[in-house]
mmCIF file of C-alpha atoms in Angstrom:
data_model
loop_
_atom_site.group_PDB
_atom_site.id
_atom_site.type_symbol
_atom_site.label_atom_id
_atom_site.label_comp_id
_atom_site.label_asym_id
_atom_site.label_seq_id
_atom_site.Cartn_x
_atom_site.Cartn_y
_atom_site.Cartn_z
ATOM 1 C CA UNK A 1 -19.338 -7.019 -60.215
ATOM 2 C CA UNK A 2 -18.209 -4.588 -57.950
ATOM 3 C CA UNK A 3 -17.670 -6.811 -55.103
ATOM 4 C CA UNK A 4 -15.682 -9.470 -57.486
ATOM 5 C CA UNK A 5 -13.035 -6.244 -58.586
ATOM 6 C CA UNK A 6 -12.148 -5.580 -55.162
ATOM 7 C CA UNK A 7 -11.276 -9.221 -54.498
ATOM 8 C CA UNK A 8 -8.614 -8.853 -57.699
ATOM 9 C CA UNK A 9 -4.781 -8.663 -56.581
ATOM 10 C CA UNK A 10 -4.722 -5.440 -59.626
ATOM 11 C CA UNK A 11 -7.358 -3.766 -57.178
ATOM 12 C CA UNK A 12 -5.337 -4.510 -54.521
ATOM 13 C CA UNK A 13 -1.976 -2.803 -55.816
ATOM 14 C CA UNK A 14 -4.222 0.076 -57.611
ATOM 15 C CA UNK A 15 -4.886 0.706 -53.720
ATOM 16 C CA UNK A 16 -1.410 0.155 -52.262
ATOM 17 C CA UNK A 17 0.502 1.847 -54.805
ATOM 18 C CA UNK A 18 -1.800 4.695 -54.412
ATOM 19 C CA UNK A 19 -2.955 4.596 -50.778
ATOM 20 C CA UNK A 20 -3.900 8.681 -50.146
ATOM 21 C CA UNK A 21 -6.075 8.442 -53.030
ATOM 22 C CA UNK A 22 -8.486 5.178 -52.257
ATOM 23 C CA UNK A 23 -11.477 6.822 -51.962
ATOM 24 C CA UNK A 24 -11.168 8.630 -55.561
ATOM 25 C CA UNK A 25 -10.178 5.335 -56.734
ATOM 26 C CA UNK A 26 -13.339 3.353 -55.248
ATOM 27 C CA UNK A 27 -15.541 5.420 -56.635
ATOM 28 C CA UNK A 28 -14.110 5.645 -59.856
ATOM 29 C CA UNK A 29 -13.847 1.875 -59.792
ATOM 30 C CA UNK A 30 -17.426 1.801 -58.865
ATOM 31 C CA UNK A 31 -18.612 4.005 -61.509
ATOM 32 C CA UNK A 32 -16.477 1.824 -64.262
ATOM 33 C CA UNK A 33 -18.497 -1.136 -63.039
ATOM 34 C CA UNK A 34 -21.791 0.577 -63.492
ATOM 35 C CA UNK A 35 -20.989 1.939 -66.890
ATOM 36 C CA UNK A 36 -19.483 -1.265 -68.193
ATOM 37 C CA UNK A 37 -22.913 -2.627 -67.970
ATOM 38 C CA UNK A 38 -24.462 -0.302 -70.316
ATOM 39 C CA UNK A 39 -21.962 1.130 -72.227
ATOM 40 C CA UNK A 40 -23.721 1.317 -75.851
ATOM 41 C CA UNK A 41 -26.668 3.684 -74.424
ATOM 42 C CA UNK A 42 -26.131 5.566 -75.807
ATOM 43 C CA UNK A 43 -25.381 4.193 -78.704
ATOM 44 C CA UNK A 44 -22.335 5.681 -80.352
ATOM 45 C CA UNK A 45 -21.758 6.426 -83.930
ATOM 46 C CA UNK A 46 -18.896 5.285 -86.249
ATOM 47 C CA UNK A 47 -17.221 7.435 -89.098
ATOM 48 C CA UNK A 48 -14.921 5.295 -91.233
ATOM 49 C CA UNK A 49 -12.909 8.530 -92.513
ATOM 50 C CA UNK A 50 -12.301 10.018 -89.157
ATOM 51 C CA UNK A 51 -11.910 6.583 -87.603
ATOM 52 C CA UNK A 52 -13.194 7.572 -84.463
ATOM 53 C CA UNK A 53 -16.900 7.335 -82.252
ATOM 54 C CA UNK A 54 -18.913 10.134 -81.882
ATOM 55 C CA UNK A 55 -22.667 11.089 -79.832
ATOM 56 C CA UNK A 56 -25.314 12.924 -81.295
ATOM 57 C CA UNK A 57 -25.344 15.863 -80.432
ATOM 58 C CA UNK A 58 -29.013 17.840 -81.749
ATOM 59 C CA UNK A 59 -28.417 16.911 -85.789
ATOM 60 C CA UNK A 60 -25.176 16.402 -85.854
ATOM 61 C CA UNK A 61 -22.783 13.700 -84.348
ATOM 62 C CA UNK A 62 -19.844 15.110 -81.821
ATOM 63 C CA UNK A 63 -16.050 13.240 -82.169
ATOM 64 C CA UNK A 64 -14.567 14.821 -80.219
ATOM 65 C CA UNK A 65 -15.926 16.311 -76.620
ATOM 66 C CA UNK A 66 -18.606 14.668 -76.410
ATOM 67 C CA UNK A 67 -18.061 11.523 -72.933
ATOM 68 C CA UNK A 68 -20.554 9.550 -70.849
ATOM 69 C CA UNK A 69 -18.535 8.268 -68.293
ATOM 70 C CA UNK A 70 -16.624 5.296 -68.278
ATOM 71 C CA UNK A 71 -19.521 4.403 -71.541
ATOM 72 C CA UNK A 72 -17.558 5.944 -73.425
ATOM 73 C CA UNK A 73 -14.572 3.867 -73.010
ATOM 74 C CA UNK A 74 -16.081 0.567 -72.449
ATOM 75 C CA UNK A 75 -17.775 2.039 -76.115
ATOM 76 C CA UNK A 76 -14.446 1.925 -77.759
ATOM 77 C CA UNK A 77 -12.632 -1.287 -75.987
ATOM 78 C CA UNK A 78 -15.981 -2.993 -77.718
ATOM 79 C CA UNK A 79 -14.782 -1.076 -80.901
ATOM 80 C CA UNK A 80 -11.524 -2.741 -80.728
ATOM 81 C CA UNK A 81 -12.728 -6.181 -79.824
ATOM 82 C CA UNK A 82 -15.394 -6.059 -83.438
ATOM 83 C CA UNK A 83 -12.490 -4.798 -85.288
ATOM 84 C CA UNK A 84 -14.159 -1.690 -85.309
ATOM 85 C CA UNK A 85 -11.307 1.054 -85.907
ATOM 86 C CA UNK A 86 -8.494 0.967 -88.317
ATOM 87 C CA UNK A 87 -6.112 2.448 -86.124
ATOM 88 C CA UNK A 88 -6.988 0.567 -82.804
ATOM 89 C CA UNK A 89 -4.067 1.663 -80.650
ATOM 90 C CA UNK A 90 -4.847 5.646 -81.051
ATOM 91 C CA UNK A 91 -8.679 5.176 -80.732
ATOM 92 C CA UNK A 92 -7.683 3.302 -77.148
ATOM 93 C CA UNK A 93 -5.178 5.984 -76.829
ATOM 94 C CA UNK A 94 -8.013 8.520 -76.650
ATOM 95 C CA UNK A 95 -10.297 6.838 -75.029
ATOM 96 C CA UNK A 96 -8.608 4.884 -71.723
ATOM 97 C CA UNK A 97 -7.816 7.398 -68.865
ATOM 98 C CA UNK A 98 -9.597 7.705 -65.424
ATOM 99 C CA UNK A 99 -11.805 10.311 -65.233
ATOM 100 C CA UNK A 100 -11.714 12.486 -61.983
ATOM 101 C CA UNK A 101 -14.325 14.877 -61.514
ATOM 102 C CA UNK A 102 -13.282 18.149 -60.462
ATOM 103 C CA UNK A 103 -16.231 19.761 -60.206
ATOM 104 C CA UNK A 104 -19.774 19.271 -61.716
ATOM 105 C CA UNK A 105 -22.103 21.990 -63.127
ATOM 106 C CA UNK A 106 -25.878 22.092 -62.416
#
């Protein structure tokens, strides 16, 4: 999958419009294709009233701060596709962004 993305004209402009940042943006890119691939494990949970997904989190489920990755949005694009939400745009809206690490705790 990986290999096929960075054959894409997008990837290509992604990298020329942004050329001192390439390396952020292959890995990122590489870590979307990963998580793509098994974006419902966990699986997330639905809440019609808040319209939004969540993770367990011990007994309860978390809405909010709760994020695996690139799951997580991959999670809610699949969301959108089953007619999931009833607000699409704003669950996409929270979801869609490119997540750079800037630092990771042990």
């Amino acid at each position: 999958l990986l290999r096929d993305v960075k054959q894409t004209q997008e990837y290509a402009n992604v990298h020329q419009r942004f050329a001192a940042w390439t390396e952020i943006i292959d890995r990122e890119v590489a870590a979307m294709c990963a998580d793509v691939q098994r974006f419902d494990d966990p699986k997330p949970h639905y809440d019609r009233g808040l319209d939004k997904l969540g993770y367990k989190v011990m007994d309860g489920v978390d809405y909010d701060s709760v994020v695996y990755g690139y799951r997580t949005a991959f999670a809610h694009l699949n969301a959108v596709d089953t007619n999931t939400f009833r607000n699409p745009d704003a669950a996409l809206k929270r979801a869609l962004r490119l997540q750079v690490p800037s630092g990771k705790f042990s």
